[in-house]
Tab-separated table of C-alpha atoms in Angstrom:
chain	number	residue	atom	x	y	z
R	1	MET	CA	0.056	-0.169	0.300
R	2	LEU	CA	2.803	2.442	1.260
R	3	SER	CA	4.497	1.818	-2.049
R	4	ASN	CA	1.823	2.458	-4.091
R	5	ARG	CA	1.357	5.690	-2.711
R	6	PHE	CA	4.831	6.560	-3.040
R	7	LYS	CA	4.915	5.616	-6.548
R	8	ARG	CA	1.477	7.920	-6.940
R	9	PHE	CA	3.314	10.636	-5.393
R	10	ALA	CA	6.293	10.222	-7.346
R	11	GLY	CA	4.408	10.314	-10.539
R	12	VAL	CA	3.062	13.692	-9.713
R	13	ALA	CA	6.161	15.246	-8.787
R	14	LEU	CA	7.678	14.282	-12.012
R	15	VAL	CA	4.490	16.002	-13.742
R	16	ALA	CA	4.958	18.915	-12.020
R	17	LEU	CA	8.644	18.966	-12.779
R	18	ALA	CA	8.165	18.735	-16.132
R	19	VAL	CA	6.071	21.207	-16.573
R	20	THR	CA	7.530	23.595	-14.386
R	21	GLY	CA	10.712	23.216	-16.625
R	22	CYS	CA	8.857	23.894	-19.809
R	23	ALA	CA	7.093	26.840	-18.321
R	24	HIS	CA	10.691	28.053	-17.395
R	25	ARG	CA	12.419	27.384	-20.716
R	26	ASN	CA	9.400	29.350	-22.308
R	27	LEU	CA	9.884	32.309	-20.155
R	28	ILE	CA	13.582	32.619	-20.551
R	29	LYS	CA	12.940	32.087	-24.430
R	30	ASP	CA	10.320	34.773	-24.709
R	31	GLY	CA	12.950	37.198	-22.133
R	32	GLU	CA	15.649	36.346	-24.616
R	33	GLU	CA	13.625	37.303	-27.829
R	34	PHE	CA	12.749	40.738	-25.586
R	35	TYR	CA	16.046	41.465	-24.715
R	36	THR	CA	17.574	41.052	-28.489
R	37	GLN	CA	14.911	43.249	-29.418
R	38	GLY	CA	16.056	45.769	-26.955
R	39	ARG	CA	12.804	45.746	-24.776
R	40	TYR	CA	14.236	45.807	-21.463
R	41	GLU	CA	11.228	46.328	-19.341
R	42	LEU	CA	9.836	42.827	-20.861
R	43	ALA	CA	12.878	41.045	-20.355
R	44	VAL	CA	12.847	41.907	-17.052
R	45	GLU	CA	9.505	40.554	-16.280
R	46	ARG	CA	10.059	37.238	-17.970
R	47	TYR	CA	13.135	36.566	-16.043
R	48	GLU	CA	11.617	37.598	-13.069
R	49	GLU	CA	8.823	35.011	-13.578
R	50	ALA	CA	11.353	32.414	-14.645
R	51	LEU	CA	13.474	33.085	-11.326
R	52	LYS	CA	10.458	32.188	-9.240
R	53	LEU	CA	9.901	28.662	-10.762
R	54	LYS	CA	13.447	27.938	-10.469
R	55	PRO	CA	14.709	30.566	-7.936
R	56	ASN	CA	18.501	29.254	-7.304
R	57	ASP	CA	19.301	28.952	-11.342
R	58	LYS	CA	22.478	31.148	-11.660
R	59	ASP	CA	21.784	31.465	-15.630
R	60	THR	CA	18.280	33.091	-14.874
R	61	GLN	CA	19.979	35.177	-12.206
R	62	ASN	CA	22.660	36.302	-14.598
R	63	ARG	CA	19.996	37.178	-17.300
R	64	LEU	CA	17.758	39.132	-14.861
R	65	GLN	CA	20.741	41.026	-13.750
R	66	GLN	CA	21.700	42.025	-17.031
R	67	ALA	CA	18.298	42.953	-18.166
R	68	ARG	CA	18.121	45.292	-14.925
R	69	ARG	CA	20.971	47.241	-15.673
R	70	ASP	CA	20.167	47.719	-19.338
R	71	PHE	CA	16.646	48.912	-18.036
R	72	THR	CA	18.210	51.013	-15.330
R	73	ALA	CA	20.361	52.805	-17.841
R	74	TRP	CA	17.467	53.424	-20.301
R	75	LEU	CA	15.632	55.126	-17.502
R	76	SER	CA	18.439	57.244	-16.919
R	77	GLN	CA	18.336	58.455	-20.207
R	78	VAL	CA	14.522	58.869	-20.139
R	79	ARG	CA	14.993	60.732	-16.629
R	80	SER	CA	17.689	63.212	-18.228
R	81	ALA	CA	15.371	63.758	-21.435
R	82	ALA	CA	12.690	64.567	-19.356
R	83	ASN	CA	14.867	67.155	-17.205
R	84	THR	CA	15.621	68.714	-20.298
R	85	ALA	CA	12.093	68.888	-21.649
R	86	TYR	CA	11.050	70.460	-18.023
R	87	ASP	CA	13.814	73.131	-18.686
R	88	ARG	CA	12.765	74.068	-21.973
R	89	ASN	CA	9.218	74.176	-20.904
R	90	ASN	CA	7.616	71.202	-22.930
R	91	LEU	CA	5.665	70.300	-20.064
R	92	GLY	CA	3.739	67.558	-22.229
R	93	LYS	CA	6.427	65.489	-23.189
R	94	ALA	CA	8.753	66.066	-19.466
R	95	MET	CA	5.154	64.899	-17.929
R	96	LEU	CA	4.910	61.806	-19.846
R	97	LEU	CA	8.794	60.840	-19.289
R	98	TYR	CA	8.447	61.700	-15.633
R	99	GLY	CA	5.336	59.348	-15.213
R	100	LYS	CA	7.281	56.485	-16.779
R	101	VAL	CA	10.363	57.112	-14.421
R	102	ALA	CA	7.988	57.410	-11.191
R	103	GLN	CA	5.781	54.156	-12.697
R	104	ALA	CA	8.898	52.222	-12.788
R	105	THR	CA	10.884	53.356	-9.602
R	106	HIS	CA	8.660	55.192	-7.554
R	107	GLU	CA	11.120	57.705	-7.292
R	108	GLN	CA	9.236	60.796	-5.281
R	109	SER	CA	10.899	63.520	-7.241
R	110	ALA	CA	9.605	62.104	-10.658
R	111	TRP	CA	6.008	62.156	-8.855
R	112	ASP	CA	6.214	65.520	-8.111
R	113	ARG	CA	7.586	66.638	-11.253
R	114	TYR	CA	4.665	64.494	-13.174
R	115	ASN	CA	1.979	66.054	-10.966
R	116	SER	CA	3.136	69.800	-11.263
R	117	ALA	CA	3.458	69.218	-15.162
R	118	TYR	CA	-0.271	67.875	-15.419
R	119	GLN	CA	-1.743	70.072	-13.048
R	120	THR	CA	-0.312	73.080	-15.288
R	121	ILE	CA	-1.461	71.616	-18.570
R	122	ALA	CA	-4.489	70.651	-17.059
R	123	THR	CA	-5.096	74.260	-15.426
R	124	GLN	CA	-4.065	75.714	-19.211
R	125	HIS	CA	-6.417	73.570	-21.098
R	126	GLN	CA	-9.296	72.969	-18.823
R	127	PHE	CA	-12.827	74.300	-20.503
R	128	ARG	CA	-14.439	76.791	-18.383
R	129	ILE	CA	-17.930	78.114	-18.725
R	130	LYS	CA	-19.872	80.989	-16.638
R	131	LEU	CA	-23.291	78.902	-16.613
R	132	ASP	CA	-26.604	80.663	-16.128
R	133	SER	CA	-29.425	78.343	-15.434
R	134	ASP	CA	-33.041	78.233	-13.891
R	135	ARG	CA	-32.369	76.094	-10.774
R	136	ARG	CA	-36.205	75.246	-10.525
R	137	VAL	CA	-35.327	73.343	-13.719
R	138	PHE	CA	-31.709	72.342	-13.906
R	139	GLY	CA	-30.933	72.017	-10.055
R	140	ASP	CA	-27.910	73.636	-8.321
R	141	ASP	CA	-25.559	70.637	-9.628
R	142	LEU	CA	-25.328	71.169	-13.473
R	143	GLY	CA	-22.321	70.846	-14.709
R	144	TYR	CA	-20.551	68.992	-11.750
R	145	GLY	CA	-19.065	65.741	-12.351
R	146	VAL	CA	-18.483	66.711	-16.437
R	147	ALA	CA	-14.813	65.822	-17.075
R	148	GLY	CA	-12.780	68.791	-17.790
R	149	LEU	CA	-15.383	71.399	-17.255
R	150	GLN	CA	-14.688	73.970	-14.469
R	151	LEU	CA	-17.884	76.431	-13.377
R	152	VAL	CA	-16.099	79.962	-12.834
R	153	ASN	CA	-17.929	83.307	-12.282
R	154	LYS	CA	-15.955	85.358	-14.967
R	155	VAL	CA	-14.709	84.199	-18.453
R	156	ASN	CA	-13.201	85.786	-21.194
R	157	SER	CA	-14.949	84.740	-24.747
R	158	LYS	CA	-12.126	85.372	-26.476
R	159	LEU	CA	-10.130	82.684	-25.153
R	160	GLY	CA	-10.409	79.219	-26.756
R	161	ASN	CA	-11.022	77.390	-23.528
R	162	GLU	CA	-13.996	79.511	-21.973
R	163	ALA	CA	-17.305	80.380	-22.860
R	164	ARG	CA	-20.685	82.144	-21.496
R	165	VAL	CA	-23.351	79.534	-21.392
R	166	SER	CA	-27.236	79.782	-20.209
R	167	MET	CA	-29.557	77.502	-20.374
R	168	SER	CA	-33.325	77.415	-20.053
R	169	ARG	CA	-36.521	75.198	-20.889
R	170	ALA	CA	-39.070	76.235	-23.309
R	171	PRO	CA	-42.514	76.655	-22.504
R	172	VAL	CA	-44.313	73.022	-21.980
R	173	HIS	CA	-47.358	72.494	-24.443
R	174	TYR	CA	-49.512	69.455	-23.850
R	175	ASN	CA	-51.235	67.309	-26.337
R	176	LEU	CA	-53.972	64.927	-26.151
R	177	SER	CA	-54.342	62.077	-29.128
R	178	GLU	CA	-56.284	58.967	-29.521
R	179	SER	CA	-55.660	55.771	-31.652
R	180	VAL	CA	-57.821	52.980	-32.540
R	181	VAL	CA	-56.541	49.198	-32.124
R	182	PRO	CA	-58.606	46.492	-33.296
R	183	GLU	CA	-58.392	43.449	-31.146
R	184	VAL	CA	-59.955	39.898	-31.550
R	185	GLN	CA	-60.779	37.188	-28.481
R	186	GLN	CA	-61.496	34.087	-29.042
R	187	TYR	CA	-64.815	32.801	-26.853
R	188	VAL	CA	-66.944	29.804	-26.393
R	189	SER	CA	-70.005	30.186	-28.664
R	190	GLY	CA	-71.739	26.770	-28.471
R	191	GLN	CA	-71.244	23.104	-28.306
R	192	VAL	CA	-71.404	20.130	-30.500
R	193	MET	CA	-71.244	16.168	-30.264
R	194	VAL	CA	-68.097	14.452	-31.846
R	195	SER	CA	-66.505	11.366	-31.525
R	196	ASN	CA	-64.926	10.415	-28.224
R	197	PRO	CA	-60.947	10.202	-28.794
R	198	ASP	CA	-60.745	8.124	-25.550
R	199	PHE	CA	-63.339	5.449	-26.999
R	200	ILE	CA	-61.691	5.502	-30.195
R	201	ARG	CA	-58.140	5.152	-28.375
R	202	LEU	CA	-59.831	1.937	-26.260
R	203	GLN	CA	-60.841	0.676	-29.675
R	204	GLY	CA	-57.587	0.504	-30.766
R	205	ASP	CA	-56.016	-0.677	-27.693
R	206	VAL	CA	-58.882	-3.679	-27.401
R	207	SER	CA	-58.153	-4.646	-30.685
R	208	ASP	CA	-54.240	-4.614	-30.314
R	209	GLN	CA	-54.573	-6.541	-27.100
R	210	ARG	CA	-56.693	-9.298	-28.664
R	211	TYR	CA	-53.704	-9.784	-31.384
R	212	GLN	CA	-51.671	-10.107	-28.102
R	213	LEU	CA	-53.668	-12.629	-26.630
R	214	ASP	CA	-53.828	-14.748	-29.760
R	215	ARG	CA	-50.073	-14.576	-29.945
R	216	ALA	CA	-49.846	-15.811	-26.215
R	217	LYS	CA	-51.947	-18.511	-27.095
R	218	ASP	CA	-49.912	-19.869	-29.993
R	219	ASN	CA	-46.858	-19.429	-28.263
R	220	LEU	CA	-48.063	-21.411	-24.975
R	221	ARG	CA	-49.104	-24.106	-27.446
R	222	ASP	CA	-45.753	-24.277	-29.365
R	223	ALA	CA	-43.949	-24.438	-25.859
R	224	ARG	CA	-46.312	-27.077	-24.761
R	225	ARG	CA	-45.337	-28.972	-28.217
R	226	ASP	CA	-41.840	-28.442	-27.521
R	227	PHE	CA	-42.208	-29.742	-24.000
R	228	LYS	CA	-43.843	-32.896	-25.231
R	229	ARG	CA	-41.059	-33.680	-27.880
R	230	GLU	CA	-37.917	-33.460	-25.090
R	231	ARG	CA	-40.034	-35.480	-22.730
R	232	ARG	CA	-40.333	-38.253	-25.003
R	233	GLU	CA	-36.764	-37.882	-26.441
R	234	LEU	CA	-35.662	-37.981	-23.153
R	235	GLU	CA	-37.957	-41.273	-22.204
R	236	SER	CA	-36.318	-42.760	-25.169
R	237	ALA	CA	-33.201	-42.175	-23.466
R	238	GLU	CA	-33.772	-43.349	-20.746
R	239	ARG	CA	-34.957	-46.711	-22.113
R	240	ASP	CA	-31.862	-46.986	-24.414
R	241	LEU	CA	-29.604	-46.413	-20.959
R	242	ALA	CA	-31.420	-48.990	-19.380
R	243	LYS	CA	-31.013	-51.423	-21.913
R	244	GLU	CA	-27.002	-51.051	-22.281
R	245	GLU	CA	-27.009	-50.856	-18.323
R	246	GLY	CA	-28.504	-54.214	-18.315
R	247	ALA	CA	-26.081	-55.592	-20.763
R	248	LEU	CA	-23.389	-54.425	-18.952
R	249	ASN	CA	-24.524	-56.074	-15.691
R	250	LYS	CA	-24.242	-59.252	-17.688
R	251	LEU	CA	-20.452	-58.727	-18.787
R	252	ASN	CA	-17.634	-59.460	-16.062
R	253	ILE	CA	-15.251	-56.808	-16.192
R	254	THR	CA	-12.699	-59.141	-17.868
R	255	ASP	CA	-14.678	-59.618	-20.608
R	256	PRO	CA	-13.366	-57.957	-23.902
R	257	GLN	CA	-16.496	-56.502	-24.864
R	258	TYR	CA	-16.852	-54.772	-20.926
R	259	ASP	CA	-14.544	-51.132	-22.206
R	260	THR	CA	-16.841	-50.728	-25.083
R	261	GLN	CA	-19.916	-51.247	-23.520
R	262	LYS	CA	-18.954	-49.262	-20.679
R	263	ARG	CA	-18.462	-46.289	-22.687
R	264	GLU	CA	-21.765	-46.778	-24.139
R	265	VAL	CA	-23.319	-46.422	-21.029
R	266	ASP	CA	-21.559	-43.492	-20.101
R	267	ARG	CA	-22.416	-41.936	-23.137
R	268	LEU	CA	-25.750	-42.374	-23.021
R	269	LYS	CA	-25.967	-41.290	-18.958
R	270	ASP	CA	-24.508	-37.943	-20.429
R	271	LYS	CA	-27.300	-37.993	-23.039
R	272	VAL	CA	-29.787	-38.304	-20.344
R	273	SER	CA	-28.297	-35.604	-18.492
R	274	ARG	CA	-28.300	-33.435	-21.218
R	275	GLN	CA	-32.025	-34.179	-22.271
R	276	ARG	CA	-32.894	-33.601	-18.415
R	277	GLU	CA	-32.088	-30.250	-18.819
R	278	GLU	CA	-33.866	-29.548	-22.272
R	279	VAL	CA	-37.003	-30.682	-20.578
R	280	ARG	CA	-36.305	-28.849	-17.756
R	281	ARG	CA	-35.908	-25.826	-20.169
R	282	ALA	CA	-38.717	-26.659	-21.905
R	283	ASP	CA	-40.952	-26.809	-18.808
R	284	ASP	CA	-39.796	-23.452	-17.829
R	285	GLU	CA	-40.743	-22.239	-20.899
R	286	VAL	CA	-44.373	-23.511	-20.582
R	287	ASP	CA	-44.669	-21.536	-17.504
R	288	LYS	CA	-43.488	-18.540	-18.746
R	289	ARG	CA	-45.762	-18.738	-21.586
R	290	GLY	CA	-48.455	-19.497	-19.154
R	291	ARG	CA	-48.007	-16.038	-17.329
R	292	LYS	CA	-47.505	-13.962	-20.407
R	293	LEU	CA	-51.008	-15.543	-21.674
R	294	ASP	CA	-52.584	-15.009	-17.911
R	295	ARG	CA	-51.533	-11.123	-18.147
R	296	ALA	CA	-52.487	-10.571	-21.343
R	297	ASP	CA	-55.876	-11.924	-20.822
R	298	HIS	CA	-55.988	-9.854	-17.649
R	299	LYS	CA	-55.332	-6.933	-19.566
R	300	LEU	CA	-57.728	-7.303	-22.372
R	301	ASP	CA	-60.520	-7.641	-19.265
R	302	SER	CA	-59.447	-4.403	-17.785
R	303	LEU	CA	-59.630	-2.736	-21.466
R	304	LEU	CA	-62.944	-4.364	-22.118
R	305	THR	CA	-64.291	-3.084	-18.474
R	306	GLU	CA	-62.859	0.421	-19.335
R	307	PHE	CA	-64.442	0.355	-22.991
R	308	SER	CA	-68.129	-0.271	-21.346
R	309	ILE	CA	-68.183	2.597	-19.270
R	310	VAL	CA	-66.404	5.127	-21.976
R	311	PRO	CA	-69.351	7.189	-23.889
R	312	PRO	CA	-68.786	6.590	-27.722
R	313	THR	CA	-69.443	10.539	-28.063
R	314	VAL	CA	-68.772	13.778	-26.058
R	315	MET	CA	-69.819	17.249	-26.507
R	316	GLU	CA	-66.997	19.823	-27.389
R	317	ASP	CA	-66.734	23.428	-26.994
R	318	VAL	CA	-67.081	25.737	-30.231
R	319	TYR	CA	-64.873	28.795	-30.266
R	320	SER	CA	-65.587	31.739	-32.520
R	321	ASP	CA	-63.811	35.333	-32.790
R	322	TYR	CA	-64.940	38.273	-31.026
R	323	HIS	CA	-64.225	41.542	-32.707
R	324	TYR	CA	-63.763	44.920	-30.790
R	325	GLU	CA	-61.981	48.194	-30.294
R	326	ARG	CA	-59.380	49.033	-27.682
R	327	TYR	CA	-58.529	53.126	-27.697
R	328	ILE	CA	-55.203	54.014	-26.780
R	329	LEU	CA	-55.116	57.700	-25.542
R	330	THR	CA	-51.762	59.295	-25.371
R	331	LYS	CA	-50.585	62.419	-23.400
R	332	THR	CA	-47.717	64.295	-24.677
R	333	ALA	CA	-45.730	66.914	-22.871
R	334	SER	CA	-43.314	68.906	-25.249
R	335	SER	CA	-40.695	71.610	-24.747
R	336	ALA	CA	-37.037	72.193	-25.386
R	337	LEU	CA	-33.701	72.854	-24.066
R	338	VAL	CA	-32.605	76.431	-25.119
R	339	MET	CA	-28.534	76.949	-24.685
R	340	GLU	CA	-26.932	79.726	-25.962
R	341	VAL	CA	-23.182	79.823	-25.937
R	342	ASP	CA	-21.840	82.999	-25.964
R	343	GLY	CA	-25.017	84.085	-27.852
R	344	ARG	CA	-25.239	81.724	-30.206
R	345	ARG	CA	-28.504	79.603	-29.407
R	346	SER	CA	-29.466	75.984	-30.217
R	347	ASP	CA	-32.407	73.998	-29.411
R	348	THR	CA	-32.788	70.401	-28.477
R	349	PRO	CA	-36.343	68.880	-28.464
R	350	VAL	CA	-37.433	67.116	-25.203
R	351	ASN	CA	-40.499	65.416	-24.712
R	352	VAL	CA	-42.347	62.738	-22.400
R	353	VAL	CA	-45.519	60.925	-22.767
R	354	SER	CA	-48.028	59.076	-20.784
R	355	GLU	CA	-50.253	56.697	-22.390
R	356	ASP	CA	-52.895	54.170	-21.334
R	357	ASP	CA	-55.780	52.130	-23.084
R	358	TYR	CA	-59.691	52.358	-22.763
R	359	TYR	CA	-62.547	50.113	-23.784
R	360	ASP	CA	-66.074	49.722	-23.283
R	361	ASP	CA	-67.756	46.620	-21.653
R	362	HIS	CA	-67.944	43.220	-23.620
R	363	TYR	CA	-69.965	41.109	-21.559
R	364	THR	CA	-69.458	38.044	-24.426
R	365	ILE	CA	-65.831	37.609	-23.569
R	366	GLY	CA	-66.102	39.094	-19.955
R	367	LEU	CA	-64.271	42.067	-20.374
R	368	SER	CA	-65.558	44.962	-18.030
R	369	ARG	CA	-64.958	48.367	-19.199
R	370	LYS	CA	-62.202	50.096	-18.483
R	371	SER	CA	-61.059	54.113	-18.487
R	372	ALA	CA	-57.523	55.594	-19.416
R	373	MET	CA	-55.465	57.076	-16.717
R	374	VAL	CA	-52.763	59.501	-17.896
R	375	GLU	CA	-50.873	61.455	-15.831
R	376	SER	CA	-51.261	65.173	-14.533
R	377	ASP	CA	-49.342	68.206	-15.833
R	378	LEU	CA	-47.689	68.349	-12.856
R	379	ASP	CA	-46.372	64.836	-12.886
R	380	MET	CA	-45.497	65.212	-16.834
R	381	GLU	CA	-43.639	68.894	-16.249
R	382	SER	CA	-41.835	67.103	-13.595
R	383	ARG	CA	-40.464	64.107	-15.744
R	384	LEU	CA	-39.995	66.623	-18.462
R	385	ASN	CA	-37.607	68.733	-16.532
R	386	SER	CA	-35.756	65.489	-15.475
R	387	GLU	CA	-35.078	64.825	-19.155
R	388	VAL	CA	-34.092	68.665	-19.773
R	389	ARG	CA	-31.352	67.986	-17.188
R	390	ILE	CA	-30.108	64.922	-18.621
R	391	ALA	CA	-29.990	66.635	-22.228
R	392	ALA	CA	-28.101	69.371	-20.681
R	393	GLN	CA	-25.421	67.600	-18.836
R	394	ASN	CA	-24.831	65.830	-22.182
R	395	ARG	CA	-24.420	69.075	-24.245
R	396	LEU	CA	-22.080	70.510	-21.765
R	397	LYS	CA	-20.198	67.120	-22.359
R	398	ALA	CA	-20.478	67.412	-25.743
R	399	LEU	CA	-19.174	70.852	-25.285
R	400	VAL	CA	-16.014	69.444	-23.705
R	401	SER	CA	-15.512	66.912	-26.162
R	402	ASP	CA	-15.748	69.772	-29.089
R	403	TYR	CA	-13.178	71.730	-27.328
R	404	LYS	CA	-10.989	68.555	-26.725
R	405	GLN	CA	-11.246	67.698	-30.610
R	406	SER	CA	-10.226	71.552	-31.603
R	407	LEU	CA	-6.955	71.122	-29.530
R	408	LEU	CA	-6.030	68.012	-31.463
R	409	LEU	CA	-6.692	70.096	-34.869
R	410	GLU	CA	-4.453	73.208	-33.317
R	411	ALA	CA	-1.778	70.689	-32.688
R	412	ALA	CA	-1.780	69.686	-36.341
R	413	GLN	CA	-0.895	73.083	-37.202
R	414	VAL	CA	1.726	73.416	-34.468
R	415	VAL	CA	5.536	73.941	-35.766
R	416	GLY	CA	8.013	71.971	-34.255
R	417	ASN	CA	8.140	68.161	-32.986
R	418	ASP	CA	8.466	68.813	-29.238
R	419	ASP	CA	5.701	71.391	-29.219
R	420	ARG	CA	3.621	69.715	-31.595
R	421	PHE	CA	4.031	66.694	-28.828
R	422	ASP	CA	2.936	69.006	-26.151
R	423	ALA	CA	-0.021	69.868	-27.922
R	424	TRP	CA	-1.037	66.287	-28.248
R	425	VAL	CA	-0.467	66.120	-24.681
R	426	ALA	CA	-2.730	69.135	-23.789
R	427	HIS	CA	-5.447	67.406	-26.255
R	428	GLY	CA	-4.998	64.166	-23.802
R	429	VAL	CA	-5.280	65.806	-20.901
R	430	ALA	CA	-8.021	68.133	-21.692
R	431	GLY	CA	-11.662	66.669	-21.183
R	432	SER	CA	-11.999	62.870	-20.718
R	433	PRO	CA	-8.204	62.061	-20.287
R	434	GLY	CA	-6.765	59.891	-22.854
R	435	VAL	CA	-6.546	59.870	-26.590
R	436	ASP	CA	-7.435	57.675	-29.489
R	437	GLY	CA	-5.318	54.645	-30.204
R	438	PHE	CA	-3.914	55.905	-33.539
R	439	LEU	CA	-2.574	58.950	-31.797
R	440	ALA	CA	-1.251	56.827	-28.929
R	441	ASP	CA	0.854	54.932	-31.241
R	442	LYS	CA	2.281	57.977	-33.110
R	443	MET	CA	3.167	59.731	-29.561
R	444	ARG	CA	5.000	56.295	-28.346
R	445	GLN	CA	6.835	56.035	-31.545
R	446	TYR	CA	7.837	59.708	-31.363
R	447	LEU	CA	9.449	58.967	-27.705
R	448	GLU	CA	10.651	55.786	-29.149
R	449	LEU	CA	12.427	57.486	-31.879
R	450	GLU	CA	14.603	59.333	-29.456
R	451	LEU	CA	14.637	57.154	-26.191
R	452	GLY	CA	14.452	53.620	-27.653
R	453	ARG	CA	12.295	50.839	-26.678
R	454	GLY	CA	13.903	49.814	-23.794
R	455	GLY	CA	10.661	50.399	-21.709
R	456	GLU	CA	6.970	49.869	-22.532
R	457	LEU	CA	5.364	53.661	-23.283
R	458	ASP	CA	1.703	53.071	-22.514
R	459	ILE	CA	0.670	56.811	-23.607
R	460	ASN	CA	-3.004	56.257	-22.045
R	461	ALA	CA	-1.940	55.223	-19.158
R	462	LEU	CA	0.826	57.818	-18.875
R	463	LEU	CA	-1.612	60.411	-19.334
R	464	THR	CA	-4.268	59.102	-16.325
R	465	LEU	CA	-1.083	58.795	-13.463
R	466	HIS	CA	-2.492	61.754	-12.048
R	467	PRO	CA	-4.885	61.523	-8.926
R	468	GLY	CA	-7.341	63.585	-10.479
R	469	ALA	CA	-6.989	62.262	-14.287
């Protein structure tokens, strides 16, 4: 028992070692590929994972140390480039590079420079509005929670990131309309006599069972005939055996015919034994077929009893279509969000609907009269105001989004690679933080052209390291 357990344990251990070894080789292979490509950060990650699987492996330790040295050297290059950009007031480029250093080393000085640059860029490129709105409609929190939007008391409309915005709700108009919906419902209009499906089913069952009973009788008759035949063969074999045994008893054991006669007697004994088994089987078959006949006869009696009490016909409901009209009463409250941005007006239609149906008495189908109940003007106005607030919040988000896109268009006009990169970062910080995938790739490639690929530059991650992003 202990030996078997040890073998199972050893087998599991060998499998685990094989899996670990395979995983370790794959990680080392990936690390080598990344290191050859000059992507030291990814090489470090793979070698660290490999070292967890084989902590004492010297080759893995050496590979990891070399990759770390090269990654550290690359970070020093990034730190130097960040300092240069910061001194030249290229805050966008400096922010992302300090972010990479802080992300990899957790240096407080890098975090401080990153947060300082982020705060400056965000302040310079935050969209600011002076908002005038009716508090009874819009409440006190309109504009709050919109990423990249700041509410101020005074603006300079000549600046691209400042605007004077007023919002109001147009007068509410109520409208009642009615429509007709044709309806159809079935009802029991009478009864008709039809053949009873249970009676028809029983007719078929009785016919089938009579056939089964006839088959059971035939099978029993065949079994009895077989039993008689086997019994006759047994009696014949027993007579032959008695005859040969009598002849054997007359011989002396020294007689030349004795052995031959003895073999004949033994053969007949075997034959009698086998034939007795055949007789027993035939007798069992007669008993088995007899029980089947009894069951078939009993089932037929039960069906005939049921057949005698099931009526041949039954009354069946007749269904007819009842046509009637259902009326839909629709009440609509319509208004609009009126928005002015530096004197330019735009209206956003808003409406809410209250609907119910009504109909008359229809006794034929058991339908009682129903009246339509629609919301009051006061309730609908309250719902309408909620929709207007949602529309207003969405329009403010759209304003910030439009401003964010305008920064991207402005960046295309900027002369100087570092200044254009700063403009891209400003676009990424403004509004909802981040840039699309195409621009993120361009920004990453721009930095890699100067610094190489020693570390991974996830632009959108670096744009959102600030706690307020």
